[in-house]
Tab-separated table of C-alpha atoms in Angstrom:
chain	number	residue	atom	x	y	z
A	1	MET	CA	108.021	84.255	98.311
A	2	LYS	CA	105.231	85.054	100.784
A	3	TYR	CA	102.224	86.962	99.462
A	4	PHE	CA	101.085	89.988	101.525
A	5	PRO	CA	97.481	91.068	101.008
A	6	ARG	CA	96.840	94.696	100.136
A	7	ASN	CA	95.393	95.421	103.600
A	8	THR	CA	98.509	94.082	105.347
A	9	ILE	CA	100.772	96.260	103.214
A	10	ALA	CA	98.554	99.301	103.877
A	11	ARG	CA	98.763	98.705	107.648
A	12	ILE	CA	102.557	98.416	107.480
A	13	LEU	CA	103.084	101.508	105.345
A	14	ARG	CA	100.408	103.595	107.061
A	15	SER	CA	100.513	102.680	110.730
A	16	ARG	CA	97.921	105.395	111.481
A	17	GLY	CA	95.822	104.808	108.358
A	18	LYS	CA	92.318	103.470	107.854
A	19	GLN	CA	93.321	99.791	107.647
A	20	ALA	CA	95.284	100.037	110.905
A	21	PHE	CA	92.294	101.776	112.540
A	22	LEU	CA	89.961	98.984	111.451
A	23	LYS	CA	92.336	96.297	112.683
A	24	GLN	CA	92.286	97.704	116.237
A	25	LEU	CA	88.469	97.493	116.476
A	26	ASP	CA	86.617	94.562	118.032
A	27	ALA	CA	85.822	91.712	115.637
A	28	THR	CA	82.100	92.602	115.367
A	29	PRO	CA	81.760	96.397	115.367
A	30	ILE	CA	78.929	98.402	113.879
A	31	ILE	CA	80.651	100.762	111.425
A	32	LEU	CA	79.378	103.872	109.662
A	33	ASP	CA	81.417	104.785	106.594
A	34	VAL	CA	80.648	108.381	105.632
A	35	GLY	CA	81.588	108.834	101.985
A	36	CYS	CA	81.959	105.133	101.252
A	37	GLY	CA	83.270	105.162	97.683
A	38	ASN	CA	86.342	103.526	96.180
A	39	ASN	CA	85.547	99.927	97.202
A	40	SER	CA	85.370	100.814	100.885
A	41	PRO	CA	82.612	98.295	101.774
A	42	LYS	CA	84.653	95.395	100.398
A	43	ARG	CA	87.956	96.611	101.835
A	44	THR	CA	86.402	97.101	105.265
A	45	LYS	CA	84.863	93.617	105.273
A	46	GLU	CA	88.199	92.117	104.184
A	47	VAL	CA	89.642	93.376	107.480
A	48	LEU	CA	86.523	92.818	109.613
A	49	PRO	CA	84.306	90.196	107.948
A	50	GLN	CA	81.917	90.044	110.934
A	51	ALA	CA	81.413	93.818	111.143
A	52	TYR	CA	78.008	95.344	110.485
A	53	TYR	CA	78.753	97.910	107.777
A	54	VAL	CA	76.631	100.963	106.956
A	55	GLY	CA	77.788	103.057	104.004
A	56	LEU	CA	76.482	106.547	103.265
A	57	ASP	CA	77.304	108.674	100.239
A	58	ILE	CA	75.851	111.055	97.676
A	59	GLY	CA	76.709	108.785	94.722
A	60	ASP	CA	78.297	105.508	93.694
A	61	TYR	CA	81.962	106.412	93.416
A	62	ASN	CA	84.016	103.520	92.059
A	63	ASN	CA	81.833	100.907	93.778
A	64	SER	CA	80.803	97.874	91.760
A	65	THR	CA	77.712	95.782	92.441
A	66	GLU	CA	80.023	93.197	94.006
A	67	THR	CA	81.592	95.812	96.300
A	68	LEU	CA	78.188	97.100	97.386
A	69	SER	CA	77.106	93.552	98.264
A	70	PHE	CA	79.499	93.779	101.245
A	71	ALA	CA	77.447	96.607	102.795
A	72	ASP	CA	74.774	95.580	105.283
A	73	GLU	CA	73.081	98.936	104.726
A	74	TYR	CA	73.766	101.418	101.953
A	75	VAL	CA	72.287	104.930	101.940
A	76	LEU	CA	72.449	107.352	99.018
A	77	CYS	CA	71.270	110.890	99.627
A	78	GLU	CA	71.429	114.402	98.276
A	79	PRO	CA	74.325	116.624	99.437
A	80	ASN	CA	71.997	119.132	101.101
A	81	VAL	CA	70.668	116.466	103.540
A	82	PHE	CA	73.936	114.624	104.170
A	83	ALA	CA	74.270	115.533	107.868
A	84	SER	CA	70.594	114.867	108.612
A	85	GLU	CA	70.859	111.419	106.976
A	86	ILE	CA	73.720	110.593	109.356
A	87	THR	CA	71.578	111.766	112.273
A	88	LYS	CA	68.673	109.540	111.145
A	89	LEU	CA	70.927	106.481	111.519
A	90	GLY	CA	71.034	107.013	115.291
A	91	SER	CA	73.729	106.725	117.948
A	92	ARG	CA	74.516	103.073	117.361
A	93	PHE	CA	78.000	102.998	115.903
A	94	ASP	CA	81.194	101.632	117.412
A	95	ALA	CA	83.228	103.362	114.705
A	96	VAL	CA	82.818	106.030	112.058
A	97	ILE	CA	85.070	106.296	109.027
A	98	SER	CA	85.405	109.546	107.099
A	99	SER	CA	88.235	109.111	104.644
A	100	HIS	CA	88.615	112.113	102.372
A	101	ASN	CA	84.970	113.013	102.644
A	102	ILE	CA	84.659	116.122	104.806
A	103	GLU	CA	86.346	118.377	102.248
A	104	HIS	CA	83.457	117.615	99.856
A	105	CYS	CA	80.622	118.427	102.287
A	106	ASP	CA	78.321	121.420	101.879
A	107	ASP	CA	78.007	121.779	105.666
A	108	ARG	CA	81.184	120.437	107.281
A	109	GLU	CA	80.332	121.415	110.823
A	110	ALA	CA	76.899	119.783	110.768
A	111	THR	CA	78.418	116.656	109.216
A	112	LEU	CA	81.178	116.477	111.844
A	113	LEU	CA	78.671	116.941	114.674
A	114	ALA	CA	76.356	114.299	113.195
A	115	MET	CA	79.261	111.832	112.923
A	116	ALA	CA	80.271	112.447	116.551
A	117	GLN	CA	76.674	112.098	117.734
A	118	SER	CA	76.237	108.825	115.836
A	119	LEU	CA	78.810	107.110	118.062
A	120	LYS	CA	78.120	104.936	121.070
A	121	PRO	CA	79.802	106.360	124.222
A	122	SER	CA	82.955	104.267	123.704
A	123	GLY	CA	83.005	104.722	119.915
A	124	SER	CA	85.813	106.092	117.780
A	125	ILE	CA	86.227	108.037	114.559
A	126	PHE	CA	88.843	107.708	111.846
A	127	MET	CA	89.177	110.842	109.742
A	128	SER	CA	91.544	111.824	107.010
A	129	PHE	CA	91.378	114.932	104.870
A	130	PRO	CA	93.754	117.225	102.950
A	131	CYS	CA	95.992	119.372	105.106
A	132	GLU	CA	95.733	123.127	105.037
A	133	ALA	CA	99.225	123.384	103.536
A	134	SER	CA	98.027	121.502	100.439
A	135	VAL	CA	96.849	124.785	98.893
A	136	SER	CA	100.507	125.579	98.215
A	137	PHE	CA	101.518	122.115	96.954
A	138	PRO	CA	102.462	121.773	93.281
A	139	LYS	CA	99.555	121.372	90.908
A	140	ARG	CA	99.326	118.019	89.112
A	141	SER	CA	96.892	115.210	88.449
A	142	GLY	CA	96.088	113.149	91.497
A	143	THR	CA	94.979	116.202	93.522
A	144	LEU	CA	98.232	116.957	95.306
A	145	ASN	CA	97.102	120.588	95.489
A	146	TYR	CA	93.769	121.050	97.301
A	147	TYR	CA	92.317	123.029	94.417
A	148	ASP	CA	93.204	120.391	91.794
A	149	ASP	CA	89.981	118.585	92.748
A	150	ALA	CA	86.993	120.625	91.570
A	151	THR	CA	84.710	118.765	94.012
A	152	HIS	CA	86.578	120.125	97.061
A	153	LYS	CA	84.527	122.834	98.752
A	154	PHE	CA	85.705	126.082	100.320
A	155	GLU	CA	89.157	126.055	101.944
A	156	PRO	CA	90.791	122.873	103.279
A	157	PRO	CA	89.343	121.698	106.589
A	158	SER	CA	91.013	123.177	109.653
A	159	SER	CA	92.398	120.455	111.910
A	160	ILE	CA	91.989	122.844	114.863
A	161	ARG	CA	88.286	123.358	114.089
A	162	VAL	CA	87.740	119.636	113.496
A	163	ARG	CA	89.302	118.927	116.903
A	164	GLN	CA	87.144	121.582	118.610
A	165	LEU	CA	83.912	120.241	117.136
A	166	LEU	CA	84.667	116.605	117.918
A	167	GLU	CA	85.798	117.372	121.473
A	168	SER	CA	82.663	119.475	122.032
A	169	GLU	CA	80.698	116.255	121.480
A	170	GLY	CA	82.861	114.251	123.893
A	171	VAL	CA	85.036	112.544	121.287
A	172	LYS	CA	88.489	111.889	122.707
A	173	ILE	CA	91.272	112.681	120.215
A	174	VAL	CA	93.813	109.857	120.338
A	175	TYR	CA	95.950	110.952	117.395
A	176	LEU	CA	95.912	114.077	115.264
A	177	ASN	CA	98.544	115.114	112.803
A	178	GLU	CA	98.110	118.168	110.650
A	179	ARG	CA	100.212	116.638	107.902
A	180	TYR	CA	100.433	112.845	108.084
A	181	ARG	CA	103.397	111.592	106.081
A	182	PRO	CA	104.440	108.031	106.904
A	183	PHE	CA	108.233	107.894	106.751
A	184	ILE	CA	108.550	105.067	104.209
A	185	LEU	CA	105.991	106.657	101.849
A	186	MET	CA	107.542	110.103	102.299
A	187	LEU	CA	110.849	108.723	100.976
């Protein structure tokens, strides 16, 4: 029986997910991962070992010392300066990842603008966040309902507003789905 690595399975099951996004980048991109918890430095370098990886977060969320060793730069900051810390990193990134981060930000709009402005002219952003409909999902552990996670701020992010802000900074939207449910996983 052939063994499929976790990243391969993720790309198959989530054809528009983070692993698939990473796989379509050049072999040596400069990547900013905004909200880089949950082993993201290691998982990113498993897909793109030659990438230059910059992780930014407000705390170490499920990242071991080994995982953090995969980051070329790692920035921890206070929530109230999150957007300005992104801005300080400059406009040098080929790709920005924001996977379930924006719903935790104190100032979403400033954070979105800072992410867009951190890109090189041909750069791209991968974003995922809870859909607006999640406020009416059943409540259970695992944060199916938006309000099940006490660290979520305000209302769920508006995909329309996210689009407007990114496009105002010249970011071309290639794919946007208000409720991404890969068919196999939906079953």
